[in-house]
XYZ file of C-alpha atoms in Angstrom:
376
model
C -5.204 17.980 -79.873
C -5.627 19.756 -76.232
C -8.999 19.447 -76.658
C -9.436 15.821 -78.297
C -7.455 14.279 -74.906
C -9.666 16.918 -72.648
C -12.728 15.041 -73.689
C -10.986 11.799 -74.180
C -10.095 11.892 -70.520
C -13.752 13.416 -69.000
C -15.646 10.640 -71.282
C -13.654 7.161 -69.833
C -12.731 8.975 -66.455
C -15.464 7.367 -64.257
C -13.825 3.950 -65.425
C -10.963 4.069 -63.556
C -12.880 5.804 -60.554
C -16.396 3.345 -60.212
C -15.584 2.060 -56.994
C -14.258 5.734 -55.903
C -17.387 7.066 -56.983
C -19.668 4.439 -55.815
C -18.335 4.874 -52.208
C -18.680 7.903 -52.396
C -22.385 8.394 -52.994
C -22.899 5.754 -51.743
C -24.418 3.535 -54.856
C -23.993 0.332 -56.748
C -20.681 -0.105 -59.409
C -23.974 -0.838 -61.936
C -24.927 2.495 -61.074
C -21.712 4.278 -61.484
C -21.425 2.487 -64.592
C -24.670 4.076 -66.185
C -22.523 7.205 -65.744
C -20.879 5.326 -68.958
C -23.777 4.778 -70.538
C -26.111 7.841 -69.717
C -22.902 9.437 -71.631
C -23.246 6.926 -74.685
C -27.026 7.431 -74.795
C -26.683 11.220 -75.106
C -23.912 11.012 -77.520
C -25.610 8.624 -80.068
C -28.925 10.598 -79.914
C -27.547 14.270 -79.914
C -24.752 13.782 -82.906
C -26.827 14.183 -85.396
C -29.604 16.921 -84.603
C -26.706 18.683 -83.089
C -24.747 18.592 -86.277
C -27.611 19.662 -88.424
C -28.921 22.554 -86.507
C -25.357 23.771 -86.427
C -24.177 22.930 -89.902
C -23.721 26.816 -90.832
C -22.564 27.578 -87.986
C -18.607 28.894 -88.238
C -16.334 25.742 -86.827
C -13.953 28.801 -84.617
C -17.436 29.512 -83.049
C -18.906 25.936 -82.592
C -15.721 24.572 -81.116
C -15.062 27.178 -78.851
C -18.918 26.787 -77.540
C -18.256 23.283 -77.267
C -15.096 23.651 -74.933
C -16.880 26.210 -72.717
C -19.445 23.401 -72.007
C -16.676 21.558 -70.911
C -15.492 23.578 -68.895
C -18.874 23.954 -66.985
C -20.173 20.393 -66.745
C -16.501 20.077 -65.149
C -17.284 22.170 -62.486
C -20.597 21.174 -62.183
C -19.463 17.525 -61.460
C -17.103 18.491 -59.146
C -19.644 19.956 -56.656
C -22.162 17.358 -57.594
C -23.348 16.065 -54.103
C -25.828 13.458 -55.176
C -25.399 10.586 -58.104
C -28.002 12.079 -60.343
C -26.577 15.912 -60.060
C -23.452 13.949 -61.055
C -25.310 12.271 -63.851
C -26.832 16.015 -65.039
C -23.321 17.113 -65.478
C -21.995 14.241 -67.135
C -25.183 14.909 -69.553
C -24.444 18.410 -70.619
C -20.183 17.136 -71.162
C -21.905 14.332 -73.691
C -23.738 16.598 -75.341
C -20.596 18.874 -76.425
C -18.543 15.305 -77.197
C -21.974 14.672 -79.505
C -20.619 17.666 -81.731
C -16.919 17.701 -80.881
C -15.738 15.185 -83.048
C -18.432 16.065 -86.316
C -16.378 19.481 -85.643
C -12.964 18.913 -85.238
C -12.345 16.238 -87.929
C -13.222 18.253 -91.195
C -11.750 21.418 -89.429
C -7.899 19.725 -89.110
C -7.871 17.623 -91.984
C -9.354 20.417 -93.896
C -6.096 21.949 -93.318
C -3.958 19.166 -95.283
C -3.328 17.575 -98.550
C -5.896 14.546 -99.344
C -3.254 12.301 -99.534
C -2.082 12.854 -96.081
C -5.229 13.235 -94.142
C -4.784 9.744 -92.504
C -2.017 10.983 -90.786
C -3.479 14.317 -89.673
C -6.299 11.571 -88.347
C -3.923 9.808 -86.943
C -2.314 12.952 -84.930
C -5.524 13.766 -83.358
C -6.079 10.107 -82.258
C -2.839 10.369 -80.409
C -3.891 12.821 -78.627
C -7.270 11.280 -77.743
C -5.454 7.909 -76.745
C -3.070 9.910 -74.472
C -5.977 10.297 -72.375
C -5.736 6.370 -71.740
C -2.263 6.910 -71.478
C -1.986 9.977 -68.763
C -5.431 11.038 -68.249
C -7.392 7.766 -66.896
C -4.391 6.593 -65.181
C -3.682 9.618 -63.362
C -6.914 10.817 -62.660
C -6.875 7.105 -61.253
C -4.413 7.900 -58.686
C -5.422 11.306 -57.842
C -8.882 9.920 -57.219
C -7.691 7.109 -54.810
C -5.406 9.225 -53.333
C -8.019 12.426 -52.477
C -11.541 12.496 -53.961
C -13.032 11.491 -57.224
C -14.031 15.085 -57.213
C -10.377 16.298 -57.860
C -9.518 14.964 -61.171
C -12.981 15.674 -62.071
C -12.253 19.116 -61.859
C -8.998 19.404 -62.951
C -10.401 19.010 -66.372
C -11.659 22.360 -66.478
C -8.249 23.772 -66.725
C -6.738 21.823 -69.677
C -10.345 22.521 -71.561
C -10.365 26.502 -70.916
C -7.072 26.243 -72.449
C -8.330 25.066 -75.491
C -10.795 27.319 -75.379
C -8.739 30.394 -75.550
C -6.176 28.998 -77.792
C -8.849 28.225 -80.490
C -10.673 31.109 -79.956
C -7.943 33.718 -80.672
C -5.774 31.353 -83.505
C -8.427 29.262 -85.825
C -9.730 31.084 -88.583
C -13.457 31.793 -88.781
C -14.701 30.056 -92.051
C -18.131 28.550 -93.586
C -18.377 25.011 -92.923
C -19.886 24.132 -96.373
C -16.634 26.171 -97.750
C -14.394 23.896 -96.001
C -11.808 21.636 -98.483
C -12.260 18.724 -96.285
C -16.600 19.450 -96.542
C -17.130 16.198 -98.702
C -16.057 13.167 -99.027
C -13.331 12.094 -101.603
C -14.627 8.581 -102.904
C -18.789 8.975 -102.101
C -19.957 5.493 -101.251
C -23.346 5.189 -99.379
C -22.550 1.031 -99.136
C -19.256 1.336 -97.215
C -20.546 4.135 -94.951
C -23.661 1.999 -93.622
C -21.072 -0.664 -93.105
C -18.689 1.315 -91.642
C -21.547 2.348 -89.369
C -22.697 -1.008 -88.559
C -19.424 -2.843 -88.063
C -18.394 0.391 -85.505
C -21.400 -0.423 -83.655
C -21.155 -3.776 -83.052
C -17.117 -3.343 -82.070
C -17.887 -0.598 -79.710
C -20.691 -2.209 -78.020
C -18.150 -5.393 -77.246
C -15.632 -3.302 -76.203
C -17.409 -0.840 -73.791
C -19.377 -3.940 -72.450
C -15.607 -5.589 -71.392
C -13.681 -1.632 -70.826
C -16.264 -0.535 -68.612
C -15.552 -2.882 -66.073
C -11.717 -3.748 -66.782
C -10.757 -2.472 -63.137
C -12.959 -4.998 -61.421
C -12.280 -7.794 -63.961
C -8.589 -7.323 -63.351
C -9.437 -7.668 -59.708
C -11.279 -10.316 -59.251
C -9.913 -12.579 -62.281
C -6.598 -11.878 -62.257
C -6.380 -11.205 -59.222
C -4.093 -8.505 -59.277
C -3.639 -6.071 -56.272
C -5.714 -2.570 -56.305
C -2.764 -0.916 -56.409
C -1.277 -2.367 -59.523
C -4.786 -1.269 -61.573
C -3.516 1.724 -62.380
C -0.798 0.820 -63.579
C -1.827 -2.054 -65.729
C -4.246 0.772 -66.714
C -1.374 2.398 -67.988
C -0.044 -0.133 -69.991
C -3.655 -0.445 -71.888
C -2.776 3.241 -72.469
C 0.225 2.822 -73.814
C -0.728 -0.005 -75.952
C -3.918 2.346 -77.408
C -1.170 4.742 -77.947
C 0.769 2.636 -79.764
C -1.530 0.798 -81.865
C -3.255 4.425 -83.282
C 0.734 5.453 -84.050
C 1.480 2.737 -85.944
C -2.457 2.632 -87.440
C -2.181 6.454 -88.295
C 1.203 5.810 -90.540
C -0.407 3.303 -92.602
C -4.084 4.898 -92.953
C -3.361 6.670 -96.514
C -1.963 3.557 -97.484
C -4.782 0.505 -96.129
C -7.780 2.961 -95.453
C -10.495 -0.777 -95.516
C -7.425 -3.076 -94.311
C -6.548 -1.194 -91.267
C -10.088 -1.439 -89.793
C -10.913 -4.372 -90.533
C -7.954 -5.539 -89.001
C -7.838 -3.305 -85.537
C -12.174 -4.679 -84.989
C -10.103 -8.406 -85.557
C -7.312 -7.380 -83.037
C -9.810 -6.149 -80.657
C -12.382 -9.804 -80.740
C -8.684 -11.937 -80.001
C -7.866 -9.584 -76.863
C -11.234 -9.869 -75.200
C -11.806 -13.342 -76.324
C -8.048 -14.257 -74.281
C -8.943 -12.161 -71.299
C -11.881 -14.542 -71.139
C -10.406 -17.359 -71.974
C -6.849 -17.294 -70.270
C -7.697 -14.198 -67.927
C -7.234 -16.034 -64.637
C -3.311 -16.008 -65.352
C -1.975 -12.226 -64.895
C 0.746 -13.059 -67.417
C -1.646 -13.935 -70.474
C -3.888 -11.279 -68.635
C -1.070 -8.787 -69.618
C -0.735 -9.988 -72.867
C -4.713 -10.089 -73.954
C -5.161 -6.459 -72.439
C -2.511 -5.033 -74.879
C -3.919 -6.932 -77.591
C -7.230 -5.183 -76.348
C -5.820 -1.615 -75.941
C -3.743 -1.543 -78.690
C -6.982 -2.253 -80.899
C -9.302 0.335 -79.287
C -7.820 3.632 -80.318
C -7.521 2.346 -83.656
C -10.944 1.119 -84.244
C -12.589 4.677 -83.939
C -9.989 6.587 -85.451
C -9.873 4.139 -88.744
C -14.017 4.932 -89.124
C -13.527 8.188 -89.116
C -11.258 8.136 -91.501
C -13.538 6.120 -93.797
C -16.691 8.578 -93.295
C -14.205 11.429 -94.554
C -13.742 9.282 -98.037
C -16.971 7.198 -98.170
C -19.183 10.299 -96.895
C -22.495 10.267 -99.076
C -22.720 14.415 -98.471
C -21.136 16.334 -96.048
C -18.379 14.903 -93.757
C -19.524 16.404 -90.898
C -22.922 14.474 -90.777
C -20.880 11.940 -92.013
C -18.868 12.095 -88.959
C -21.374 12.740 -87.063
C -23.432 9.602 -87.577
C -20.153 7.337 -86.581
C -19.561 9.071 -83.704
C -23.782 9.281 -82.696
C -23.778 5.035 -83.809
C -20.263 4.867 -82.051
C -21.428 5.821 -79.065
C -25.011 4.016 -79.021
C -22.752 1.118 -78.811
C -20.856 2.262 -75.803
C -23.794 2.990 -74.517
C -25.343 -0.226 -75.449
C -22.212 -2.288 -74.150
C -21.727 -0.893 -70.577
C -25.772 -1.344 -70.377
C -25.481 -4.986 -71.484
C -22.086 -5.379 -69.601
C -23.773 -4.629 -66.282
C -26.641 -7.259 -66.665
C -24.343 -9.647 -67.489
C -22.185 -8.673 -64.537
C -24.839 -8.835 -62.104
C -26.070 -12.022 -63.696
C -23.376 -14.339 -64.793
C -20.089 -12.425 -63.260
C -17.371 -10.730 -64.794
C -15.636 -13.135 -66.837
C -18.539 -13.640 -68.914
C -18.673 -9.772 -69.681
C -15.482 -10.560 -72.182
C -17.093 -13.675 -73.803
C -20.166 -11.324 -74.739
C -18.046 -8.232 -76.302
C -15.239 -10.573 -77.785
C -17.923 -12.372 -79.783
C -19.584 -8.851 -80.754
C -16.691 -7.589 -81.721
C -15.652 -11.270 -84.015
C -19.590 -10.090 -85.552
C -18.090 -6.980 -86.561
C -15.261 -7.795 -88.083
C -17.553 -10.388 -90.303
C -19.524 -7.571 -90.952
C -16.747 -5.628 -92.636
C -14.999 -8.760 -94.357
C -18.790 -9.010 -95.929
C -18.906 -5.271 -96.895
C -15.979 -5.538 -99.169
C -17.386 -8.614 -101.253
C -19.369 -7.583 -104.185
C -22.997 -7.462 -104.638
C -25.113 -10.971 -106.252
C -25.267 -9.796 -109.931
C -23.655 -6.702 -109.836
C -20.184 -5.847 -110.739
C -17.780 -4.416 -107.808
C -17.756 -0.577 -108.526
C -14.388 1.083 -108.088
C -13.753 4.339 -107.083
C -12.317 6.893 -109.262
């Protein structure tokens, strides 16, 4: 869990710091926000060849690997003294997230009951939305209050705990040997729509996330120093939304996201629509946040039922077609940022994210001809 809000926090850190770091080097807030993408890119293209070149490779080893890359890209972006040493580093910390999450998933709920393996799911997501919750925001702060460089750094010290707490206390076991290996209810339909639909949510919400500090700015007009704060509160309504998501995942495995991707389209679609007023500003970013967290965390849980082999590929793919669409979505968020302003960044990813949430209500009707299969 140490380790899920450690890379939480190092992936969505330059959000809260693009106008830090684009002082500071002296570049463009585009620029900085190819730090976002550049990370995406590397994610979605490395999650799979990663996965299968390391597939019998024993998940004590791999993670701890994984968590001493961590540690080094930290420190490597922390003495970065040009944008594209800083870009390097932020490289090598995607390629360990590319693996991370393949990794960890089948390793924890491996550890539990089927029946309950939402809510181990759901535990780890926590974690990983704390990093909205106490990691962005107060690597925020300690960025506008010293140097982007500090928080930056102070990641290595959370992540070489991990390190040596995994190293000495998880087992060393085969991955293929693993009761969490396969998938529980194999069904190669759902998982390209699961894939799909998380594509087309994440690339709406990363085009609108990526550049939430200068929307809230210059739209809502709210002063710098409230952004962390109201940073916070999209923190704590992540937070909240994967709690209550994570109780009911055994229970509404399709419902739940299907409903967070529907969640998510409202939020952006009011921040673009009734942005200008901080009150329903407030109100659409919770909506926003509190949709987020869940989205991920509810396709992972489908690849570990609807996995056509392994979970880990499984898992792998989603996170690799996850992050394409981060990727994807602060790309397409900065041309229309440059081009058409801010406000129309939201339009663009609520609408995405309304397409994905077709995409899954489509998924669950059954084929022309065909009857609906059901799972045993």
């Amino acid at each position: 869990m140490l380790a899920a809000f450690t890379f939480n926090t190092a992936e969505n850190l330059p959000v809260g710091l693009l106008e830090v770091i684009s002082a500071g080097l002296r570049v463009s807030l585009p620029a900085v926000g190819l730090l976002v993408t550049g990370y995406g890119v590397t994610v979605a293209v490395a999650s799979l060849p990663l996965a299968h070149v390391t597939r019998a490779v024993p998940r004590r080893h791999a993670l701890t690997g994984l968590l001493a890359a961590l540690v080094v890209s930290s420190a490597a972006a922390a003495v970065a003294t040009s944008y594209w040493q800083l870009l390097v580093a932020r490289l090598l910390t995607a390629l360990a997230q590319a693996l991370f999450w393949a990794v960890l998933g089948p390793v924890a709920v491996g550890l539990f009951a089927p029946r309950v393996r939402g809510r181990v799911v759901g535990a780890l997501s926590v974690a990983g939305s704390l990093a909205l919750v106490l990691g962005v925001p107060a690597g925020t702060w300690l960025g506008r209050h010293s140097d982007w460089r500090t928080p930056v750094v102070a990641l290595a010290v959370p992540g070489l705990v991990s390190l040596v707490t995994i190293a000495v206390l998880l087992p060393t076991s085969r991955p293929e040997e693993a009761p969490a290996a396969y998938g529980t209810r194999p069904d190669t339909r759902r998982f390209v729509t699961v894939l799909a639909a998380g594509t087309l949510s994440a690339t709406g919400a990363f085009a609108g996330y990526t550049y939430i500090v200068t929307f809230l700015g210059d739209v809502s007009r709210f002063p710098p120093d409230s952004v962390s704060s109201l940073l916070v509160v999209f923190g704590v309504a992540c937070l909240a939304g994967v709690a209550v998501t994570g109780a009911l995942l055994d229970r509404f495995p399709q419902s739940a996201l299907a409903t967070a991707v529907g969640v998510q389209a409202v939020g952006m679609l009011g921040l673009y629509s009734a942005g200008g007023r901080p009150v329903a500003a407030v109100v659409f970013l919770v909506l926003t946040g509190g949709a987020l967290g869940p989205v991920f965390m509810a396709a992972q849980n489908a690849m570990l039922h609807c996995a056509p082999g392994r979970t880990d590929m499984a898992l792998a793919a989603n996170s690799g077609f996850y992050n394409a669409g981060i990727a994807a979505g602060a790309a397409l968020g900065g041309l229309i940022l440059s081009s058409a302003g801010v406000r129309a960044v939201f339009l663009a990813g609520g609408l995405l994210s309304a397409g994905a949430c077709a995409v899954l209500l489509g998924g669950r009707l059954p084929r022309a001809g065909r009857a609906v299969s059901r799972p045993g």
